[in-house]
Structures are given as C-alpha cells and as structure tokens.
Amino acid sequence: MAPAERDGRRAVMATLRMHNFINGTWQPAQSGSWFESRNPARPGELVGLFPQSGADDVDEAVQSANGAFEDWRALGLVKRAEYLLRVARLMEEDLEPLARTIAQEAGKQLNEAKADVVEAIHMAQYAFAFGHLGQYGRVLGDEVPTKRCYEVLEPRGVVVAITPWNFPVAIPFWLTGLSLVLGNCVILKPSECTPLCGAKIAGYFEQAGIPGGVLQVVHGAGGTAGAPLVAHPKTHVVLFTGS
C-alpha cells in the first residue's frame, strides 16, 4: 500500500500523509502542498494529509498513461481482466478495514460502508467476467443478405475518472473497471472529501501488479487537479459523476 509519512510535530497522534500514485510509484505533489481530509461526523478528527496536485502532476500522470497505453492495449482482453479479479479478491480480504475507512472519511454508517465495498467488489468481478466472455462487439443485421456488419469495441486511450464522496469506492469501480478491461489507461481523481478511499483503491491495484501508468490516482481540488485533467490535450475520455 502507499507509504505513509508521520509528522513528528504532533505530540498525541502522528498525522498520516498519503501520496499520489503515478506511473507505479507513490509521490507527493510537485508543489509540496497538502490538503486535509477530516471525519465529517467528528470535524476535529483529522484523517490525513493528501497532495494538492496541480498541472505539473497532472501532466506527469497523463504522459505516463499515454506511454503505457500501447502495451496495455496489446496485452489482450482476458489478461487485462485478470487484474480486476485480483483486485476483487484483495478487497474481499480487506472488506472490514476498508468499510471502516469509508465510514470514517465519508461519514457513513458502517453497514452502508460495507455495502459500498461489496458493490465495488461486484463491479470488479463483472469487469473480469466481461473480459472472459470475449465481448469485443456484436454482429448487426443488414438488408443486404451478403453484407456483414460488425460493431467492435476499441479502447480510446487515456480515460479520466472524476468521482464523488458519497460512494467513494463503488463509483470509481463503475467508471474504471470496464475502461481498464477494454484496454484504456485510467487516471482517477477521487473527491477531495474522501481521498484516503482513493488511495486505498490505488493500493489494491498496486498489490495486484498493475503495470505502471495503467491505473493512476491524482489527488486534489477540482480547480487545481480536475480542471487540468479535463483540459489536457492528451486525455481522450472524461467520466464524471457529480454536479
């Protein structure tokens, strides 16, 4: 999982510092800036500090994703899907601790937080199954008897997934699971209200052995991290849940 630095200035409890996950490594924002994540049910409780990413961090992630794309695309549908199954199994093993993280950071009741994790597991399993069904596309009918029409699914390239706080583990898997299986590289920007949940997701993919640049997590506010991701000329699809 992500390395954590401890702030020695805290006498009672050390402060957790988490990093971006870019090109298979954990790194702070190039600016050196951080933002806080707090428990909404107990505002005095600091969950941790997270990198306030900017355009330079975004550009590094986008370049890494584009660099990884051709090899990931060439790996094949079935082999790509295997990574989602590994991630699903890791989340199953970590269900209780991950649910507690969601409860702490999103302010959910524990039973709702567990449901969030279960939904994410199911989505990862679905993405795995989709890969093994070999659904590259479909054959379509035509009025000309000798004509064959096909609809073929092809990866677009670099997918940006911007996700909200209310389902901080489930929704990222709605957006990333099939995108990855179909051969895209994904940059996830989790909500700045639930960044630890996003870091946990990156950790599972790291444990699953995902190649560098294929799945990345960039933290930060919408204006400093989200906007540069959306506007970057080398991102090809934006998946956004929010308002």
Coordinates of C-alpha atoms in Angstrom, one line a residue:
M1 CA 0.0 0.0 0.0
A2 CA 1.0 3.7 -0.1
P3 CA 3.9 4.8 2.1
A4 CA 2.8 7.0 5.0
E5 CA 4.9 9.7 6.4
R6 CA 4.5 10.8 10.0
D7 CA 4.5 14.4 11.2
G8 CA 6.6 14.5 14.3
R9 CA 5.1 17.8 15.4
R10 CA 2.0 16.0 16.6
A11 CA 2.5 15.1 20.2
V12 CA -0.6 13.0 20.7
M13 CA -1.2 11.3 17.3
A14 CA 1.0 11.4 14.2
T15 CA -0.5 12.7 11.0
L16 CA -0.9 10.3 8.1
R17 CA 0.4 11.7 4.8
M18 CA -0.6 9.9 1.6
H19 CA 0.8 10.4 -1.9
N20 CA -0.4 10.4 -5.5
F21 CA 0.0 7.1 -7.3
I22 CA 1.7 8.0 -10.6
N23 CA 3.5 5.6 -13.0
G24 CA 3.5 2.9 -10.4
T25 CA 5.1 5.0 -7.7
W26 CA 3.9 7.0 -4.7
Q27 CA 4.9 10.6 -4.8
P28 CA 3.8 14.0 -3.3
A29 CA 2.6 16.9 -5.3
Q30 CA 5.4 18.7 -7.1
S31 CA 4.3 21.9 -5.4
G32 CA 4.8 20.3 -1.9
S33 CA 1.3 21.5 -1.0
W34 CA -1.1 19.3 1.1
F35 CA -4.8 19.4 2.0
E36 CA -6.7 17.9 4.9
S37 CA -9.3 15.1 5.0
R38 CA -11.4 15.1 8.1
N39 CA -14.1 12.9 9.6
P40 CA -17.4 14.7 8.8
A41 CA -19.0 13.2 11.8
R42 CA -16.2 14.5 14.0
P43 CA -14.7 17.5 12.4
G44 CA -11.9 17.7 14.9
E45 CA -10.6 14.3 13.8
L46 CA -8.0 14.6 11.1
V47 CA -8.0 11.5 8.7
G48 CA -4.8 12.6 7.0
L49 CA -3.0 14.9 4.6
F50 CA -3.0 14.5 0.9
P51 CA -1.2 16.1 -2.1
Q52 CA -2.7 19.2 -3.5
S53 CA -1.9 18.3 -7.1
G54 CA -1.5 20.8 -9.9
A55 CA -1.0 20.9 -13.6
D56 CA 2.6 19.5 -13.4
D57 CA 1.4 16.4 -11.5
V58 CA -1.5 16.0 -14.0
D59 CA 0.8 16.3 -17.0
E60 CA 3.2 13.6 -15.5
A61 CA 0.2 11.3 -15.0
V62 CA -1.1 11.9 -18.5
Q63 CA 2.3 11.3 -20.1
S64 CA 2.7 8.1 -18.1
A65 CA -0.7 6.9 -19.2
N66 CA -0.1 7.6 -22.8
G67 CA 3.3 5.8 -22.5
A68 CA 1.6 2.7 -21.0
F69 CA -1.3 2.6 -23.4
E70 CA 0.0 0.5 -26.3
D71 CA 1.5 -2.3 -24.2
W72 CA -1.7 -2.4 -22.1
R73 CA -3.9 -2.5 -25.2
A74 CA -1.7 -5.3 -26.7
L75 CA -2.0 -7.4 -23.6
G76 CA -5.4 -8.7 -24.6
L77 CA -8.8 -8.7 -23.1
V78 CA -8.6 -11.9 -21.0
K79 CA -5.2 -11.0 -19.4
R80 CA -6.3 -7.4 -18.6
A81 CA -9.4 -8.8 -16.9
E82 CA -7.3 -10.9 -14.6
Y83 CA -6.1 -7.8 -12.8
L84 CA -9.7 -6.9 -11.9
L85 CA -10.2 -10.4 -10.4
R86 CA -7.1 -9.9 -8.3
V87 CA -8.3 -6.6 -7.1
A88 CA -11.8 -8.0 -6.2
R89 CA -10.1 -10.7 -4.1
L90 CA -7.9 -8.2 -2.3
M91 CA -11.0 -6.1 -1.4
E92 CA -12.8 -9.1 -0.2
E93 CA -10.0 -9.9 2.2
D94 CA -9.9 -6.2 3.3
L95 CA -13.7 -5.7 3.5
E96 CA -14.0 -4.7 7.1
P97 CA -11.0 -2.3 7.3
L98 CA -12.0 -0.7 4.0
A99 CA -15.5 -0.2 5.2
R100 CA -14.2 1.4 8.4
T101 CA -12.2 3.8 6.2
I102 CA -15.3 4.7 4.3
A103 CA -17.3 5.2 7.4
Q104 CA -14.6 7.5 8.9
E105 CA -14.0 9.6 5.8
A106 CA -17.5 9.8 4.2
G107 CA -19.4 9.8 7.5
K108 CA -21.5 6.7 6.6
Q109 CA -22.9 4.1 8.9
L110 CA -20.8 1.0 8.9
N111 CA -23.4 -1.2 7.3
E112 CA -23.7 1.3 4.4
A113 CA -20.0 1.5 4.1
K114 CA -19.8 -2.3 3.8
A115 CA -22.4 -2.2 1.0
D116 CA -20.2 0.3 -0.8
V117 CA -17.3 -2.1 -0.7
V118 CA -19.5 -5.1 -1.8
E119 CA -20.8 -3.1 -4.7
A120 CA -17.2 -2.3 -5.8
I121 CA -16.2 -6.0 -5.5
H122 CA -19.2 -6.9 -7.6
M123 CA -18.3 -4.4 -10.3
A124 CA -14.7 -5.6 -10.4
Q125 CA -16.0 -9.2 -10.7
Y126 CA -18.3 -8.1 -13.5
A127 CA -15.5 -6.4 -15.4
F128 CA -13.5 -9.6 -15.0
A129 CA -16.4 -11.7 -16.4
F130 CA -16.9 -9.3 -19.2
G131 CA -13.3 -9.8 -20.3
H132 CA -13.7 -13.6 -20.2
L133 CA -16.9 -13.5 -22.3
G134 CA -14.9 -12.0 -25.1
Q135 CA -17.4 -9.3 -25.9
Y136 CA -15.4 -7.2 -28.3
G137 CA -18.6 -6.2 -30.0
R138 CA -21.5 -7.6 -31.8
V139 CA -22.8 -8.6 -35.3
L140 CA -25.6 -6.4 -36.7
G141 CA -28.3 -7.3 -39.2
D142 CA -28.5 -5.7 -42.7
E143 CA -31.0 -5.6 -45.5
V144 CA -28.3 -6.8 -48.0
P145 CA -28.0 -10.6 -47.4
T146 CA -24.3 -10.8 -48.4
K147 CA -23.3 -7.9 -46.2
R148 CA -21.8 -8.4 -42.7
C149 CA -22.0 -5.5 -40.2
Y150 CA -20.0 -5.5 -37.1
E151 CA -19.8 -3.3 -34.0
V152 CA -16.3 -3.6 -32.5
L153 CA -15.3 -2.1 -29.1
E154 CA -11.9 -0.4 -29.2
P155 CA -10.1 1.5 -26.4
R156 CA -9.9 5.2 -26.8
G157 CA -6.6 5.8 -24.8
V158 CA -6.5 7.8 -21.6
V159 CA -9.6 7.9 -19.5
V160 CA -10.1 10.5 -16.7
A161 CA -12.5 9.4 -13.9
I162 CA -13.6 12.1 -11.5
T163 CA -15.7 10.7 -8.7
P164 CA -17.7 12.0 -5.7
W165 CA -17.6 11.4 -2.0
N166 CA -20.9 9.7 -1.4
F167 CA -19.9 6.3 -2.9
P168 CA -16.1 6.7 -2.7
V169 CA -15.2 3.1 -3.6
A170 CA -18.2 1.8 -5.6
I171 CA -18.4 4.6 -8.1
P172 CA -14.7 4.5 -9.0
F173 CA -15.1 0.9 -10.0
W174 CA -18.2 1.7 -12.1
L175 CA -16.0 4.1 -14.1
T176 CA -12.6 2.3 -14.1
G177 CA -13.4 -1.4 -14.2
L178 CA -14.6 -1.8 -17.8
S179 CA -12.5 1.0 -19.0
L180 CA -9.4 -0.9 -17.9
V181 CA -10.6 -4.3 -19.2
L182 CA -11.3 -2.8 -22.7
G183 CA -7.7 -1.5 -22.9
N184 CA -7.8 2.1 -21.7
C185 CA -5.5 3.6 -19.1
V186 CA -7.3 5.4 -16.3
I187 CA -6.4 8.4 -14.2
L188 CA -8.7 8.6 -11.2
K189 CA -9.2 11.8 -9.3
P190 CA -11.2 10.9 -6.2
S191 CA -13.2 13.5 -4.3
E192 CA -11.0 15.7 -2.1
C193 CA -13.5 14.8 0.7
T194 CA -12.6 11.1 0.5
P195 CA -9.0 10.9 -0.7
L196 CA -8.0 8.1 1.6
C197 CA -10.6 5.8 -0.2
G198 CA -9.0 6.7 -3.5
A199 CA -5.5 5.9 -2.2
K200 CA -6.8 2.6 -1.0
I201 CA -8.1 1.8 -4.5
A202 CA -4.6 2.6 -5.9
G203 CA -3.1 0.3 -3.3
Y204 CA -5.2 -2.7 -4.3
F205 CA -4.2 -2.2 -8.0
E206 CA -0.6 -1.9 -6.9
Q207 CA -0.8 -5.2 -5.0
A208 CA -2.5 -6.8 -8.0
G209 CA 0.6 -5.9 -10.0
I210 CA -1.0 -3.5 -12.5
P211 CA 1.7 -2.1 -14.8
G212 CA 2.9 1.4 -14.2
G213 CA 0.8 4.2 -15.8
V214 CA -2.3 2.0 -16.4
L215 CA -4.2 3.0 -13.2
Q216 CA -3.1 6.2 -11.5
V217 CA -4.6 8.3 -8.7
V218 CA -4.1 12.0 -8.6
H219 CA -5.4 13.9 -5.6
G220 CA -6.5 17.5 -5.3
A221 CA -9.3 20.0 -5.8
G222 CA -11.4 20.3 -8.9
G223 CA -9.8 23.6 -9.8
T224 CA -6.2 22.6 -9.4
A225 CA -6.3 18.9 -10.4
G226 CA -9.7 18.2 -12.0
A227 CA -9.7 21.0 -14.5
P228 CA -6.2 20.3 -15.9
L229 CA -7.1 16.7 -16.3
V230 CA -10.2 17.5 -18.3
A231 CA -8.5 20.2 -20.4
H232 CA -5.3 18.2 -21.1
P233 CA -5.0 17.6 -24.9
K234 CA -3.7 14.0 -24.3
T235 CA -6.7 12.7 -22.4
H236 CA -9.4 11.2 -24.5
V237 CA -12.4 10.4 -22.4
V238 CA -13.8 12.1 -19.2
L239 CA -16.1 10.1 -16.9
F240 CA -17.6 12.4 -14.3
T241 CA -20.1 11.8 -11.5
G242 CA -21.1 14.9 -9.7
S243 CA -22.5 18.4 -10.3

